[in-house]
Structure formats: C-alpha cells, structure tokens
Amino acid sequence: MTREMPAWSYSALTAFEDCPRRYYETKVSKRHKETYSPQLSHGLNFHHTAEDTLKNHVPMPEALKHYAPVVGVIQSAADKPGATLDVERRMALDAHLVPVPYFDRSVWVRAVTDFAITSPSGRSVLAGDWKTGKERPASAQLMLTAAVLFATEPVVDKVTTSFIWLQTGNVSKETFHRPDVPTIWNSFNPRVQRMRAAFAADDFPPRPSGLCRNHCPVVSCPMNGHHVAP
Ligand code: SF4
C-alpha cells in the first residue's frame, strides 16, 4: 500500500528520523498519543504569557518574573520605531515554495516562529523561538525557518533566526541572506525524500533508542518496555 506523504515540518521530520514507527503511530495513524510532560505544560504557559507581554505589554506574572529580562530584550527590539512585530507566526509553502494558507490542501512544508520582528526598512527580519528545555547546539530548524521566511517575505534580504534558552538566558542565532536559500533547501531535500520513500513503501520500521524502555507511548511496538501485544 502506498500512502501520500502529509505536509512536513521540522518537528515532523526529526520525529520521523528519530523513530519512523513512533512518528507513524503518533502523528499519522494516531493510534497512540504522545504524553505531555510538566516541562512542556510550563513551556506552553510561558509561550502564551510571552505573547501577551510582547503584543500588549502585559507585565510577566510573578511566577515567570525571572524571565522578564530576556523577554525585555526582544521587547526593546520590537518597540523600535517603525519595526513590526508578529507573534506566533504560522507560515506554509506549497511544493513550489509559494506561500499558501496554513491549512491549505496544497501545503508542502510548515514553519512557526514564536516572534518575528521586521526592521523599519522592511529588508531584515529577526525571528526567534523561546526554549524552556535544556540548551542544545543550534539546529537545522534555524535554517528551515529562515528559508520559509524568505519565501513569505520577498522584499527581505536578511533573516536572523534564534533560539532563546530561558534556563540560561543564552541565545543561539544564525543569520542568513537570500543567496543562501537554495543551499538550505538542498540540505533538506534528501531528508524529505527519505520520508517520502517511507510513505511510498508504507514502511515505518522501529528505531530503538534509550527512549523505548519508559518514554515511548507506542506500546504496540515490540521494542517498548511496556509492550502490549495487539
Ligand atoms: S518503542 Fe522504541 S522503537 Fe518502538 S516505536 Fe517507540 S521509540 Fe520506536
């Protein structure tokens, strides 16, 4: 049986690469549900609050006050005269890299950024994502967000994408220019191609890791520490 590949995003692509079976069972067939950790709930709460602070200048509540300085840095950039702030910006492109509505049937790739600040000239964008988890090396997600931003903003010639690590206050950032765009897509194409091939062959094999024992909801997988025969 051949399946049509759904639209991809950075998180879908990396979930597929980490374990094709887990990806299929939780994001495609949805026979099993990912569970949300308390850390993720905290992250969602922070995201909503930061959005309100940036958009409406609502002060951070007492419980999140320790994040106020780092949010304040972004607030200052957004408040520069002539700058434009977009929070929770959702973007989607079709297979020809043309922007389309986020839930359009023709969507090929999606990307979301927690904030995007366009400079007064309209020629550059600073985009970023709040990260509540443990700091990790900057990932290819920064590149993907930049490539999608360039496609949705034809006048922009410079994009800086960033992760803001709330536990440390550190920032991972990379700056891209429009001539970088073909290289970015070329770096993703083989990865997306492998995902497409899995759908074409309807083949989503398990890829065991340290998560199998206690941290995977796919109990129908024989590798799962809590395996239950179907
Ligand atoms: S138990 Fe391991 S191999 Fe099986 S789906 Fe989960 S992560 Fe993948």
mmCIF file of C-alpha atoms in Angstrom, residues 91-225:
data_model
loop_
_atom_site.group_PDB
_atom_site.id
_atom_site.type_symbol
_atom_site.label_atom_id
_atom_site.label_comp_id
_atom_site.label_asym_id
_atom_site.label_seq_id
_atom_site.Cartn_x
_atom_site.Cartn_y
_atom_site.Cartn_z
ATOM 1 C CA MET A 91 3.818 30.001 7.623
ATOM 2 C CA ALA A 92 3.206 27.398 4.925
ATOM 3 C CA LEU A 93 4.568 26.819 1.425
ATOM 4 C CA ASP A 94 3.436 24.562 -1.387
ATOM 5 C CA ALA A 95 5.822 22.252 -3.232
ATOM 6 C CA HIS A 96 6.863 25.151 -5.495
ATOM 7 C CA LEU A 97 7.836 27.180 -2.400
ATOM 8 C CA VAL A 98 4.917 29.531 -2.913
ATOM 9 C CA PRO A 99 3.234 30.797 0.300
ATOM 10 C CA VAL A 100 -0.211 29.286 0.899
ATOM 11 C CA PRO A 101 -2.679 29.414 3.821
ATOM 12 C CA TYR A 102 -1.503 27.358 6.800
ATOM 13 C CA PHE A 103 -4.182 24.685 6.455
ATOM 14 C CA ASP A 104 -4.451 24.714 2.677
ATOM 15 C CA ARG A 105 -4.628 21.332 0.954
ATOM 16 C CA SER A 106 -1.572 22.233 -1.126
ATOM 17 C CA VAL A 107 0.747 22.777 1.875
ATOM 18 C CA TRP A 108 4.123 21.030 1.475
ATOM 19 C CA VAL A 109 6.000 22.451 4.464
ATOM 20 C CA ARG A 110 5.010 24.399 7.569
ATOM 21 C CA ALA A 111 7.023 26.503 9.991
ATOM 22 C CA VAL A 112 6.049 28.515 13.049
ATOM 23 C CA THR A 113 8.132 31.089 14.817
ATOM 24 C CA ASP A 114 7.308 32.486 18.264
ATOM 25 C CA PHE A 115 8.092 36.020 17.162
ATOM 26 C CA ALA A 116 9.255 37.805 14.028
ATOM 27 C CA ILE A 117 10.354 41.428 14.090
ATOM 28 C CA THR A 118 10.670 43.155 10.733
ATOM 29 C CA SER A 119 13.063 46.095 10.603
ATOM 30 C CA PRO A 120 11.763 49.593 9.786
ATOM 31 C CA SER A 121 13.245 49.280 6.263
ATOM 32 C CA GLY A 122 11.377 46.001 5.735
ATOM 33 C CA ARG A 123 14.625 44.412 4.498
ATOM 34 C CA SER A 124 15.516 42.270 7.510
ATOM 35 C CA VAL A 125 13.724 40.048 9.999
ATOM 36 C CA LEU A 126 14.737 38.864 13.463
ATOM 37 C CA ALA A 127 12.803 35.717 14.347
ATOM 38 C CA GLY A 128 13.031 33.555 17.425
ATOM 39 C CA ASP A 129 11.678 30.698 19.467
ATOM 40 C CA TRP A 130 11.558 30.515 23.245
ATOM 41 C CA LYS A 131 13.118 27.300 24.515
ATOM 42 C CA THR A 132 12.271 26.173 28.030
ATOM 43 C CA GLY A 133 14.223 22.876 27.864
ATOM 44 C CA LYS A 134 17.886 22.062 28.227
ATOM 45 C CA GLU A 135 20.198 24.065 25.998
ATOM 46 C CA ARG A 136 21.340 22.165 22.887
ATOM 47 C CA PRO A 137 23.510 23.080 19.919
ATOM 48 C CA ALA A 138 21.703 25.209 17.329
ATOM 49 C CA SER A 139 19.821 23.003 14.918
ATOM 50 C CA ALA A 140 18.866 22.983 11.270
ATOM 51 C CA GLN A 141 15.487 24.309 12.403
ATOM 52 C CA LEU A 142 17.026 27.794 12.299
ATOM 53 C CA MET A 143 17.804 27.261 8.604
ATOM 54 C CA LEU A 144 14.345 25.961 7.773
ATOM 55 C CA THR A 145 12.603 28.869 9.484
ATOM 56 C CA ALA A 146 14.832 31.288 7.568
ATOM 57 C CA ALA A 147 14.121 29.645 4.209
ATOM 58 C CA VAL A 148 10.361 29.734 4.816
ATOM 59 C CA LEU A 149 10.556 33.362 5.972
ATOM 60 C CA PHE A 150 12.416 34.358 2.803
ATOM 61 C CA ALA A 151 9.683 32.693 0.730
ATOM 62 C CA THR A 152 6.916 34.558 2.563
ATOM 63 C CA GLU A 153 8.731 37.917 2.556
ATOM 64 C CA PRO A 154 10.005 38.631 -0.972
ATOM 65 C CA VAL A 155 11.483 42.038 -0.034
ATOM 66 C CA VAL A 156 13.561 40.745 2.876
ATOM 67 C CA ASP A 157 17.241 40.102 2.129
ATOM 68 C CA LYS A 158 18.490 39.187 5.622
ATOM 69 C CA VAL A 159 16.935 36.870 8.203
ATOM 70 C CA THR A 160 18.293 36.133 11.663
ATOM 71 C CA THR A 161 16.697 33.158 13.378
ATOM 72 C CA SER A 162 17.291 32.347 17.008
ATOM 73 C CA PHE A 163 16.565 30.106 19.952
ATOM 74 C CA ILE A 164 16.312 31.843 23.304
ATOM 75 C CA TRP A 165 17.245 29.435 26.086
ATOM 76 C CA LEU A 166 15.227 30.565 29.055
ATOM 77 C CA GLN A 167 17.034 28.492 31.671
ATOM 78 C CA THR A 168 20.361 30.189 30.924
ATOM 79 C CA GLY A 169 19.378 33.365 29.084
ATOM 80 C CA ASN A 170 21.716 32.313 26.243
ATOM 81 C CA VAL A 171 20.796 32.876 22.615
ATOM 82 C CA SER A 172 21.712 30.636 19.666
ATOM 83 C CA LYS A 173 21.349 32.575 16.462
ATOM 84 C CA GLU A 174 22.264 32.407 12.808
ATOM 85 C CA THR A 175 21.989 34.995 10.077
ATOM 86 C CA PHE A 176 21.082 34.094 6.510
ATOM 87 C CA HIS A 177 20.997 36.065 3.273
ATOM 88 C CA ARG A 178 18.752 35.428 0.296
ATOM 89 C CA PRO A 179 21.507 33.746 -1.779
ATOM 90 C CA ASP A 180 21.697 31.083 0.993
ATOM 91 C CA VAL A 181 18.162 29.862 0.230
ATOM 92 C CA PRO A 182 18.951 27.225 -2.466
ATOM 93 C CA THR A 183 21.634 25.688 -0.223
ATOM 94 C CA ILE A 184 19.145 25.448 2.640
ATOM 95 C CA TRP A 185 16.539 23.641 0.556
ATOM 96 C CA ASN A 186 19.212 21.349 -0.902
ATOM 97 C CA SER A 187 20.196 20.346 2.619
ATOM 98 C CA PHE A 188 16.616 19.331 3.449
ATOM 99 C CA ASN A 189 15.695 17.656 0.156
ATOM 100 C CA PRO A 190 17.411 14.276 0.756
ATOM 101 C CA ARG A 191 15.872 14.091 4.237
ATOM 102 C CA VAL A 192 12.388 14.836 2.943
ATOM 103 C CA GLN A 193 12.971 12.375 0.123
ATOM 104 C CA ARG A 194 13.639 9.595 2.657
ATOM 105 C CA MET A 195 10.397 10.460 4.415
ATOM 106 C CA ARG A 196 8.516 10.392 1.126
ATOM 107 C CA ALA A 197 10.045 6.987 0.303
ATOM 108 C CA ALA A 198 8.782 5.611 3.641
ATOM 109 C CA PHE A 199 5.243 6.706 2.751
ATOM 110 C CA ALA A 200 5.558 5.306 -0.778
ATOM 111 C CA ALA A 201 6.637 1.936 0.625
ATOM 112 C CA ASP A 202 4.375 2.187 3.690
ATOM 113 C CA ASP A 203 7.446 1.236 5.682
ATOM 114 C CA PHE A 204 7.942 2.759 9.131
ATOM 115 C CA PRO A 205 10.370 0.492 10.964
ATOM 116 C CA PRO A 206 11.092 0.838 14.692
ATOM 117 C CA ARG A 207 14.370 2.548 15.529
ATOM 118 C CA PRO A 208 15.155 1.592 19.120
ATOM 119 C CA SER A 209 16.796 4.086 21.435
ATOM 120 C CA GLY A 210 17.071 4.802 25.140
ATOM 121 C CA LEU A 211 13.501 6.118 24.992
ATOM 122 C CA CYS A 212 11.923 2.708 24.299
ATOM 123 C CA ARG A 213 12.011 1.431 27.848
ATOM 124 C CA ASN A 214 9.969 4.131 29.562
ATOM 125 C CA HIS A 215 9.442 7.116 27.324
ATOM 126 C CA CYS A 216 7.513 5.994 24.265
ATOM 127 C CA PRO A 217 3.710 5.733 24.112
ATOM 128 C CA VAL A 218 3.756 3.129 21.299
ATOM 129 C CA VAL A 219 3.116 0.099 23.483
ATOM 130 C CA SER A 220 2.222 -2.000 20.426
ATOM 131 C CA CYS A 221 5.908 -1.850 19.375
ATOM 132 C CA PRO A 222 7.834 -4.966 20.468
ATOM 133 C CA MET A 223 10.763 -2.743 21.498
ATOM 134 C CA ASN A 224 8.612 -0.896 24.024
ATOM 135 C CA GLY A 225 9.375 -1.529 27.689
#
